[in-house]
Coordinates of C-alpha atoms in Angstrom, one line a residue:
M22 CA 88.8 127.9 74.9
S23 CA 85.1 126.9 74.8
R24 CA 83.1 126.3 78.0
F25 CA 82.6 122.7 76.8
V26 CA 86.4 122.2 76.8
L27 CA 86.7 123.6 80.3
V28 CA 84.0 121.3 81.6
K29 CA 85.5 118.3 79.8
N30 CA 88.9 119.1 81.2
A31 CA 87.5 119.7 84.7
F32 CA 85.7 116.3 84.5
A33 CA 88.8 114.6 83.4
N34 CA 90.8 116.1 86.2
V35 CA 88.1 115.2 88.7
C36 CA 88.3 111.6 87.5
R37 CA 92.1 111.7 87.8
G38 CA 92.0 113.2 91.3
G39 CA 89.0 111.0 92.2
A40 CA 90.9 107.8 91.6
S41 CA 93.6 108.9 94.1
A42 CA 90.9 110.1 96.5
L43 CA 89.0 106.9 96.1
I44 CA 92.0 104.8 97.1
G45 CA 92.6 107.2 100.0
L46 CA 89.0 106.5 101.1
L47 CA 88.8 102.7 100.5
L48 CA 92.2 101.5 101.8
P49 CA 92.2 102.8 105.4
P50 CA 89.1 100.9 106.6
F51 CA 90.8 97.7 105.4
L52 CA 94.4 98.4 106.4
T53 CA 93.4 99.5 109.9
R54 CA 91.8 96.0 110.3
I55 CA 94.5 94.0 108.5
I56 CA 97.7 95.4 110.0
D57 CA 98.3 96.5 113.5
K58 CA 98.2 100.2 114.6
D59 CA 102.0 100.6 114.8
A60 CA 102.6 99.1 111.4
Y61 CA 99.8 101.2 109.8
G62 CA 101.2 104.4 111.5
T63 CA 104.7 103.5 110.2
W64 CA 103.2 103.0 106.7
L65 CA 101.6 106.4 106.8
L66 CA 104.9 107.9 107.9
I67 CA 106.7 106.3 104.9
L68 CA 104.1 107.7 102.5
Q69 CA 104.5 111.2 103.9
L70 CA 108.3 111.0 103.8
S71 CA 108.2 109.7 100.2
T72 CA 106.2 112.7 99.0
Y73 CA 109.3 114.9 99.7
V74 CA 110.7 113.5 96.4
S75 CA 107.7 114.9 94.5
F76 CA 108.7 118.4 95.6
L77 CA 111.9 118.0 93.5
D78 CA 109.6 118.7 90.5
F79 CA 110.0 122.3 91.6
G80 CA 106.8 123.2 89.7
I81 CA 108.4 122.2 86.3
Q82 CA 105.3 120.2 85.2
T83 CA 103.2 123.3 85.8
A84 CA 105.8 125.4 83.9
V85 CA 105.7 122.9 81.0
G86 CA 101.9 123.1 80.8
R87 CA 102.0 126.9 80.9
Y88 CA 104.7 127.3 78.3
V89 CA 103.3 124.7 75.9
A90 CA 99.9 126.5 75.9
H91 CA 101.6 129.9 75.6
H92 CA 103.9 129.0 72.7
N93 CA 101.2 127.0 70.9
E94 CA 99.0 130.1 71.0
L95 CA 101.8 132.2 69.5
G96 CA 102.7 129.5 67.0
E97 CA 106.3 129.2 68.3
K98 CA 106.9 125.4 67.9
K99 CA 110.7 125.6 68.1
E100 CA 110.6 127.6 71.3
R101 CA 108.0 125.1 72.8
D102 CA 110.1 122.0 71.9
S103 CA 113.3 123.6 73.3
F104 CA 111.5 124.4 76.6
V105 CA 110.2 120.8 76.9
S106 CA 113.6 119.3 76.2
T107 CA 115.4 121.5 78.7
A108 CA 112.7 120.7 81.3
L109 CA 113.2 117.0 80.9
A110 CA 117.0 117.4 81.3
I111 CA 116.5 119.3 84.6
L112 CA 114.1 116.6 85.9
L113 CA 116.6 113.9 85.1
C114 CA 119.1 115.7 87.4
S115 CA 116.3 116.0 90.0
A116 CA 115.7 112.3 89.9
I117 CA 119.4 111.6 90.8
V118 CA 119.1 114.0 93.7
G119 CA 115.9 112.4 94.8
L120 CA 117.5 108.9 94.8
L121 CA 120.4 110.1 96.9
G122 CA 118.1 112.0 99.3
V123 CA 115.8 108.9 99.8
S124 CA 118.8 106.7 100.5
M125 CA 120.2 109.1 103.1
L126 CA 116.8 109.5 104.8
A127 CA 116.2 105.7 104.9
W128 CA 119.7 105.3 106.5
Q129 CA 118.9 107.8 109.3
L130 CA 115.3 106.8 109.8
P131 CA 115.7 105.0 113.2
S132 CA 117.7 107.9 114.5
L133 CA 115.1 110.4 113.5
F134 CA 112.2 108.5 115.0
K135 CA 113.4 107.0 118.2
D136 CA 109.9 105.9 119.3
M137 CA 109.4 103.7 116.2
P138 CA 109.1 100.1 117.3
T139 CA 112.4 98.3 116.8
I140 CA 110.7 95.4 115.0
L141 CA 109.5 97.8 112.3
Q142 CA 112.7 99.8 111.7
K143 CA 114.3 97.6 109.1
D144 CA 111.0 97.2 107.2
A145 CA 110.4 100.9 107.3
Q146 CA 113.9 101.6 105.8
L147 CA 113.3 99.2 102.9
A148 CA 109.7 100.5 102.3
L149 CA 111.0 104.1 102.1
L150 CA 113.6 103.1 99.6
C151 CA 111.0 101.4 97.4
V152 CA 108.3 104.1 97.5
G153 CA 110.6 107.1 97.6
G154 CA 113.0 105.6 95.0
S155 CA 110.1 104.9 92.6
L156 CA 108.8 108.5 92.9
A157 CA 112.4 109.7 92.1
I158 CA 112.6 107.5 89.0
A159 CA 109.2 108.8 87.9
L160 CA 110.1 112.5 88.2
P161 CA 111.2 113.0 84.6
F162 CA 108.0 111.5 83.3
S163 CA 106.0 114.4 84.8
V164 CA 107.1 116.4 81.8
F165 CA 104.7 114.4 79.7
G166 CA 101.9 115.2 82.1
G167 CA 102.8 118.9 81.6
I168 CA 102.6 118.5 77.8
F169 CA 99.1 117.0 78.0
I170 CA 98.0 119.9 80.2
G171 CA 99.4 122.4 77.7
I172 CA 97.6 120.9 74.8
Q173 CA 94.4 120.6 76.9
R174 CA 94.3 116.8 76.7
Y175 CA 93.6 116.3 80.4
D176 CA 91.8 113.1 79.6
V177 CA 95.0 111.3 78.7
P178 CA 96.8 111.6 82.1
A179 CA 93.4 111.3 83.8
W180 CA 93.0 107.8 82.4
I181 CA 96.6 106.8 83.0
V182 CA 96.9 108.1 86.5
G183 CA 93.4 107.0 87.5
I184 CA 93.8 103.4 86.4
S185 CA 97.3 103.2 87.8
K186 CA 96.1 104.5 91.2
L187 CA 93.3 102.0 91.3
F188 CA 95.5 99.2 90.3
G189 CA 98.1 100.2 92.9
G190 CA 95.6 100.5 95.6
L191 CA 94.1 97.1 94.8
S192 CA 97.6 95.6 94.8
V193 CA 98.5 97.1 98.1
F194 CA 95.3 95.7 99.7
L195 CA 95.9 92.2 98.3
V196 CA 99.5 92.2 99.4
A197 CA 98.6 93.5 102.9
N198 CA 95.9 91.0 103.3
S199 CA 98.1 88.0 102.3
S200 CA 101.5 89.0 103.9
H201 CA 100.9 91.9 106.4
S202 CA 104.2 93.2 105.1
I203 CA 104.8 97.0 104.6
V204 CA 107.8 96.1 102.5
L205 CA 105.8 94.1 100.0
M206 CA 103.2 96.9 100.0
A207 CA 105.9 99.4 99.1
V208 CA 107.2 97.2 96.3
V209 CA 103.9 97.0 94.5
M210 CA 103.4 100.7 95.0
G211 CA 106.8 101.4 93.6
I212 CA 106.1 99.3 90.5
T213 CA 102.9 101.1 90.0
N214 CA 104.6 104.5 90.2
I215 CA 107.2 103.7 87.6
G216 CA 104.7 101.9 85.4
S217 CA 102.4 105.0 85.4
G218 CA 105.3 107.2 84.2
L219 CA 106.2 104.8 81.4
W220 CA 102.6 104.7 80.3
Q221 CA 102.5 108.5 80.0
F222 CA 105.6 108.5 77.9
L223 CA 104.0 106.0 75.5
A224 CA 100.9 108.1 75.4
Y225 CA 102.9 111.2 74.6
K226 CA 104.5 109.4 71.6
R227 CA 101.1 108.6 70.3
V228 CA 99.1 111.8 71.1
A229 CA 101.7 114.6 71.1
G230 CA 104.5 113.2 69.0
D231 CA 104.8 116.5 67.1
I232 CA 106.4 118.0 70.2
L233 CA 110.0 117.0 69.6
I234 CA 112.3 116.2 72.6
S235 CA 115.9 116.0 71.7
K236 CA 119.4 116.5 73.2
Q237 CA 119.9 119.4 70.6
G238 CA 116.8 121.1 72.0
I239 CA 118.4 121.5 75.4
S240 CA 119.2 125.2 75.8
K241 CA 121.0 127.2 78.5
A242 CA 118.8 130.1 77.8
K243 CA 115.7 128.0 78.3
G244 CA 117.2 126.6 81.5
I245 CA 117.6 130.1 82.9
E246 CA 114.0 130.9 81.8
I247 CA 112.7 127.7 83.5
T248 CA 114.8 128.5 86.6
S249 CA 113.4 132.0 86.7
Y250 CA 109.8 130.9 86.3
C251 CA 110.2 128.1 88.8
L252 CA 112.1 130.1 91.4
S253 CA 108.9 131.3 93.0
L254 CA 107.4 127.9 92.5
S255 CA 110.4 126.5 94.4
V256 CA 109.7 129.0 97.2
W257 CA 106.1 127.7 97.1
T258 CA 107.4 124.2 97.4
I259 CA 109.4 125.1 100.5
G260 CA 106.3 126.8 101.8
M261 CA 104.3 123.6 101.1
I262 CA 106.8 121.5 102.9
L263 CA 106.5 123.8 105.9
V264 CA 102.7 123.8 105.7
S265 CA 101.9 120.1 105.4
G266 CA 105.1 118.2 104.5
M267 CA 106.5 118.3 108.0
D268 CA 103.3 117.3 109.9
A269 CA 103.9 113.6 110.1
V270 CA 107.6 114.2 111.0
I271 CA 106.6 116.6 113.8
I272 CA 104.0 114.1 115.1
G273 CA 106.4 111.2 114.7
Y274 CA 109.0 113.0 116.8
F275 CA 106.8 114.3 119.6
D276 CA 103.8 111.9 119.6
Y277 CA 104.6 108.8 117.4
Q278 CA 101.5 106.8 118.6
S279 CA 99.2 109.5 117.1
I280 CA 100.6 109.3 113.6
V281 CA 97.8 106.9 112.6
Y282 CA 95.1 109.4 113.8
Y283 CA 96.7 112.2 111.8
G284 CA 97.0 109.9 108.8
L285 CA 93.3 109.1 108.8
A286 CA 92.3 112.7 109.0
A287 CA 94.8 113.6 106.3
S288 CA 93.4 110.9 104.0
L289 CA 89.9 112.5 104.1
T290 CA 91.4 116.0 103.8
S291 CA 93.5 114.8 100.8
F292 CA 90.2 113.7 99.2
L293 CA 89.0 117.3 99.2
T294 CA 92.4 118.6 98.1
S295 CA 92.6 116.2 95.1
L296 CA 89.2 117.2 94.0
H297 CA 89.7 120.9 94.3
S298 CA 93.2 120.9 92.7
S299 CA 91.7 118.9 89.8
I300 CA 89.0 121.5 89.2
F301 CA 91.2 124.6 89.7
G302 CA 93.9 123.3 87.4
V303 CA 91.8 123.5 84.3
F304 CA 91.8 127.3 84.3
M305 CA 95.5 127.5 83.8
P306 CA 95.6 127.1 79.9
K307 CA 92.7 129.5 79.5
A308 CA 94.4 132.0 81.8
A309 CA 97.7 131.5 79.9
V310 CA 96.0 132.4 76.6
L311 CA 94.3 135.5 78.1
G312 CA 97.7 136.5 79.6
A313 CA 99.3 136.2 76.1
K314 CA 96.6 138.5 74.8
K315 CA 97.1 140.8 77.8
D316 CA 93.4 140.9 78.4
R317 CA 93.2 142.3 82.0
E318 CA 89.5 142.6 82.0
A319 CA 88.9 139.0 81.0
L320 CA 91.4 137.8 83.6
G321 CA 89.6 139.7 86.3
N322 CA 86.3 138.1 85.3
L323 CA 87.9 134.7 85.2
L324 CA 89.3 135.2 88.7
V325 CA 85.9 136.2 90.1
S326 CA 84.0 133.3 88.5
S327 CA 86.6 130.7 89.4
T328 CA 86.9 131.9 93.0
R329 CA 83.1 131.8 93.4
Y330 CA 82.7 128.4 91.8
G331 CA 85.6 127.2 94.0
A332 CA 84.0 128.5 97.2
I333 CA 80.8 126.8 96.2
L334 CA 82.6 123.5 95.6
L335 CA 84.6 123.9 98.8
I336 CA 81.5 124.4 100.9
A337 CA 79.5 121.6 99.3
T338 CA 82.3 119.1 99.9
S339 CA 83.6 120.3 103.3
L340 CA 80.4 120.8 105.1
P341 CA 79.4 117.1 105.6
L342 CA 82.9 116.3 106.9
V343 CA 82.8 119.1 109.4
L344 CA 79.2 118.5 110.6
G345 CA 79.4 114.7 110.7
A346 CA 83.1 114.1 111.4
K347 CA 82.6 111.6 114.2
W348 CA 79.6 109.9 112.7
L349 CA 81.3 109.4 109.3
L350 CA 84.6 108.3 110.9
T351 CA 82.7 105.7 113.0
L352 CA 81.3 104.2 109.8
W353 CA 84.6 104.4 108.1
V354 CA 87.2 103.0 110.5
G355 CA 85.3 102.3 113.7
A356 CA 84.5 104.0 117.0
N357 CA 87.9 103.6 118.5
Y358 CA 89.7 105.5 115.7
A359 CA 86.8 108.0 115.3
S360 CA 87.0 109.2 118.9
Q361 CA 90.6 110.2 118.5
T362 CA 90.4 111.6 114.9
A363 CA 87.1 113.6 114.7
L364 CA 88.4 116.9 116.1
L365 CA 91.6 116.6 114.0
L366 CA 89.5 116.1 110.9
Q367 CA 87.2 119.1 111.6
I368 CA 90.1 121.5 112.1
M369 CA 92.0 120.2 109.1
V370 CA 89.0 120.4 106.8
I371 CA 88.2 124.0 107.9
A372 CA 91.9 124.9 107.3
N373 CA 91.7 123.3 103.9
F374 CA 88.6 125.3 103.0
I375 CA 90.1 128.6 104.1
R376 CA 93.4 128.0 102.3
Y377 CA 91.9 126.9 99.0
L378 CA 89.8 130.1 98.7
G379 CA 93.0 131.6 97.3
A380 CA 93.8 128.7 94.9
P381 CA 92.1 130.1 91.8
Y382 CA 94.1 133.3 92.1
A383 CA 97.3 131.4 92.6
T384 CA 96.5 129.3 89.5
I385 CA 95.8 132.3 87.3
A386 CA 98.9 134.1 88.6
L387 CA 101.0 131.1 87.6
A388 CA 99.5 130.9 84.2
I389 CA 100.2 134.6 83.3
G390 CA 103.7 134.5 84.8
E391 CA 102.9 136.7 87.8
Q392 CA 103.9 134.0 90.3
K393 CA 106.8 136.3 91.6
R394 CA 104.1 138.5 93.2
L395 CA 103.2 135.5 95.4
I396 CA 106.6 134.6 96.6
L397 CA 106.3 136.0 100.1
S398 CA 102.9 134.5 101.2
P399 CA 103.9 130.7 101.2
I400 CA 107.0 131.4 103.2
V401 CA 105.1 133.5 105.8
E402 CA 102.3 130.9 105.9
G403 CA 104.9 128.0 106.3
V404 CA 106.8 129.7 109.0
V405 CA 103.7 130.5 111.0
N406 CA 102.4 127.0 110.5
I407 CA 105.5 125.0 111.5
T408 CA 106.3 127.3 114.4
I409 CA 102.8 127.0 115.9
S410 CA 102.7 123.2 115.1
I411 CA 106.0 122.5 116.8
I412 CA 105.2 124.5 119.9
L413 CA 101.7 123.1 120.4
T414 CA 102.5 119.5 119.4
A415 CA 105.4 119.4 121.9
R416 CA 103.0 120.5 124.6
Y417 CA 99.5 119.1 123.6
G418 CA 100.2 116.3 121.1
V419 CA 98.9 115.8 117.7
I420 CA 96.1 118.5 117.9
G421 CA 98.9 121.1 117.7
V422 CA 99.6 120.2 114.1
A423 CA 96.0 120.8 113.1
V424 CA 95.9 124.1 114.9
G425 CA 99.1 125.2 113.2
T426 CA 97.6 124.4 109.8
L427 CA 94.5 126.4 110.6
C428 CA 96.5 129.4 111.7
G429 CA 98.7 129.2 108.5
A430 CA 95.6 129.0 106.3
F431 CA 94.3 132.3 107.7
V432 CA 97.6 133.9 107.0
S433 CA 97.7 132.5 103.4
V434 CA 94.3 133.7 102.3
G435 CA 94.7 137.0 104.1
M436 CA 98.0 137.7 102.2
H437 CA 96.4 136.6 98.9
F438 CA 93.5 139.0 99.1
L439 CA 95.0 141.9 101.1
Y440 CA 98.6 141.9 99.8
N441 CA 99.3 139.8 96.7
L442 CA 96.2 140.8 94.6
K443 CA 97.0 144.5 94.9
R444 CA 100.4 143.9 93.4
T445 CA 99.2 141.8 90.4
K446 CA 98.8 144.5 87.8
S447 CA 97.9 142.1 84.9
I448 CA 94.5 141.3 86.5
N449 CA 91.9 144.0 86.5
I450 CA 89.8 143.3 89.6
E451 CA 88.4 145.1 92.7
N452 CA 89.1 143.4 96.0
K453 CA 85.6 144.4 97.2
K454 CA 83.9 142.8 94.3
L455 CA 85.9 139.6 94.7
L456 CA 85.3 139.2 98.4
I457 CA 81.6 140.0 98.3
Y458 CA 80.4 138.1 95.3
A459 CA 82.9 135.2 95.2
V460 CA 83.6 134.6 98.9
A461 CA 81.1 136.2 101.3
R462 CA 77.9 135.1 99.6
P463 CA 78.8 131.4 99.5
I464 CA 80.0 131.5 103.1
L465 CA 76.9 133.2 104.4
S466 CA 74.8 130.2 103.2
T467 CA 76.5 128.0 105.9
L468 CA 75.4 130.1 108.9
P469 CA 72.2 128.2 109.6
A470 CA 74.0 124.8 109.5
T471 CA 76.8 126.2 111.7
L472 CA 74.3 127.4 114.3
L473 CA 72.5 124.0 114.3
W474 CA 75.8 122.2 114.6
L475 CA 76.8 124.3 117.7
I476 CA 73.4 123.5 119.2
Y477 CA 73.5 119.7 118.6
R478 CA 77.0 119.5 120.0
Q479 CA 75.5 120.3 123.4
V480 CA 73.0 117.4 123.2
D481 CA 73.5 113.7 123.5
L482 CA 71.8 112.2 120.4
S483 CA 71.5 108.6 119.2
F484 CA 73.5 107.5 116.2
T485 CA 70.3 107.5 114.0
I486 CA 69.0 110.8 115.2
E487 CA 72.4 112.4 114.7
F488 CA 72.4 111.2 111.1
I489 CA 69.0 112.7 110.5
F490 CA 70.0 116.0 112.2
L491 CA 73.2 116.3 110.2
T492 CA 71.5 115.4 106.9
G493 CA 68.9 118.1 107.5
A494 CA 71.5 120.7 108.3
T495 CA 73.5 119.9 105.2
I496 CA 70.4 120.0 102.9
I497 CA 69.5 123.4 104.3
S498 CA 72.9 124.7 103.5
Y499 CA 72.8 123.3 100.0
V500 CA 69.5 124.9 99.3
L501 CA 70.8 128.3 100.5
L502 CA 74.0 127.8 98.5
W503 CA 72.0 127.1 95.4
N504 CA 69.9 130.2 95.9
C505 CA 72.4 132.7 97.3
A506 CA 75.7 131.8 95.6
V507 CA 74.5 130.6 92.2
F508 CA 73.2 133.5 90.1
T509 CA 69.7 133.3 88.7
A510 CA 70.9 133.1 85.1
E511 CA 73.2 130.3 86.0
R512 CA 70.4 128.4 87.8
Q513 CA 68.2 128.7 84.7
K514 CA 70.9 127.5 82.4
I515 CA 71.7 124.5 84.7
C516 CA 68.0 123.6 84.9
V517 CA 67.6 123.9 81.1
A518 CA 70.6 121.7 80.5
I519 CA 69.4 119.1 83.0
N520 CA 65.9 119.0 81.5
S521 CA 67.3 118.7 78.1
K522 CA 69.5 115.8 79.1
I523 CA 66.5 114.1 80.8
R524 CA 64.4 114.5 77.7
S525 CA 67.1 113.1 75.4
I526 CA 67.5 110.1 77.7
L527 CA 63.7 109.5 77.8
T528 CA 63.2 109.8 74.0
S529 CA 66.3 107.7 73.1

């Protein structure tokens, strides 16, 4: 795969994730002013509960992308088509399970969250049925997203998902502004979810129609293969539920009034998560090809470079949110919400940064079929996370969930680098090289900004002076990041490419 294709796919994925992130950034300032705090907190809870349906994908979309790329590289079209057909059949069953699960959850919602205002209980049940049910119906359509990943046409789902998210966000805003009803908000979101899936199906027929899906292609052997591949992904799914999927539930049970503060912090953290996942995902097809060739050396080099680029990206995007959490939140949703959300946001962003240092390794391991090596870490992380979250939230409120997430993140990245990597024989890499060049160098560039931040926290600064201070600290870190984490040859290539682009624009 050429570097141009990687960059193009990364850009497409960023646009796709950026649309979701943009909606997550634009909607809260309006919704916090349009609907009251209890209704908005309940809406955020509904969105969190609805995401449980997405976990019923069991990583099959990822598996489809991996196996389509793998069998295309080997020229095994029949094997590829059988795999896709079987995956679709499994997801149809998942959709039925999802619909039943959402119905049961909606029925028991008032019993699970006794502090939910009585006036909102019926609306919350209907909203959960609409949003969660639409995600269940859309589950089988994720197969087509996996096909596009496998054939390296990231631009197709990027456009579809991006436009759908923007349309859905705009529709939710208009409905909220006119009706203040979370039920109608859920209806338009549900229509958007199903419409996005249908659009991907139509795009598949036009772009990848040579991949044949048929009843005859469904294979018991392929079902076993998918189950085997996705078994560890399912364990990851359970781990993800324990890591972040239970946060709103825990807060809703122990500290219902604080759901809205957690939701705002989670929205900004999700912005980073969407961006990082979009970037890291493009390495999967390339890693799958290298895995098929059994090129251990190339996989090791890919791991080092992707981890270093990931760390640079994580620092560049996380630093402003950590340094200027209260300042940015005040601009975003107002001082009242900012005062309750700032510390939550800082802890959650730091936890996200630590956890995602291991994302490139996990992506490559998935691509080469070594995901079984990683089966223990998500469970250990999840158990640590949820145990600490429950204990601390019951005693200290919403901050306990953030601390639990941070502790789990340290466990996750520690197990990746100190345990999992040593057992992944298909990748030729030294831990020392990976940690020094890909992790330590980027992190060291943040030390001056961290020291400045610790100093300014002790001083009462005006709003304007605080902005100037934070901007200066961020710029210093970016300069150090550019000079310490980006290699000289890379800087030269980037400068040449930028100069060339500028000259072409000026002369055109």
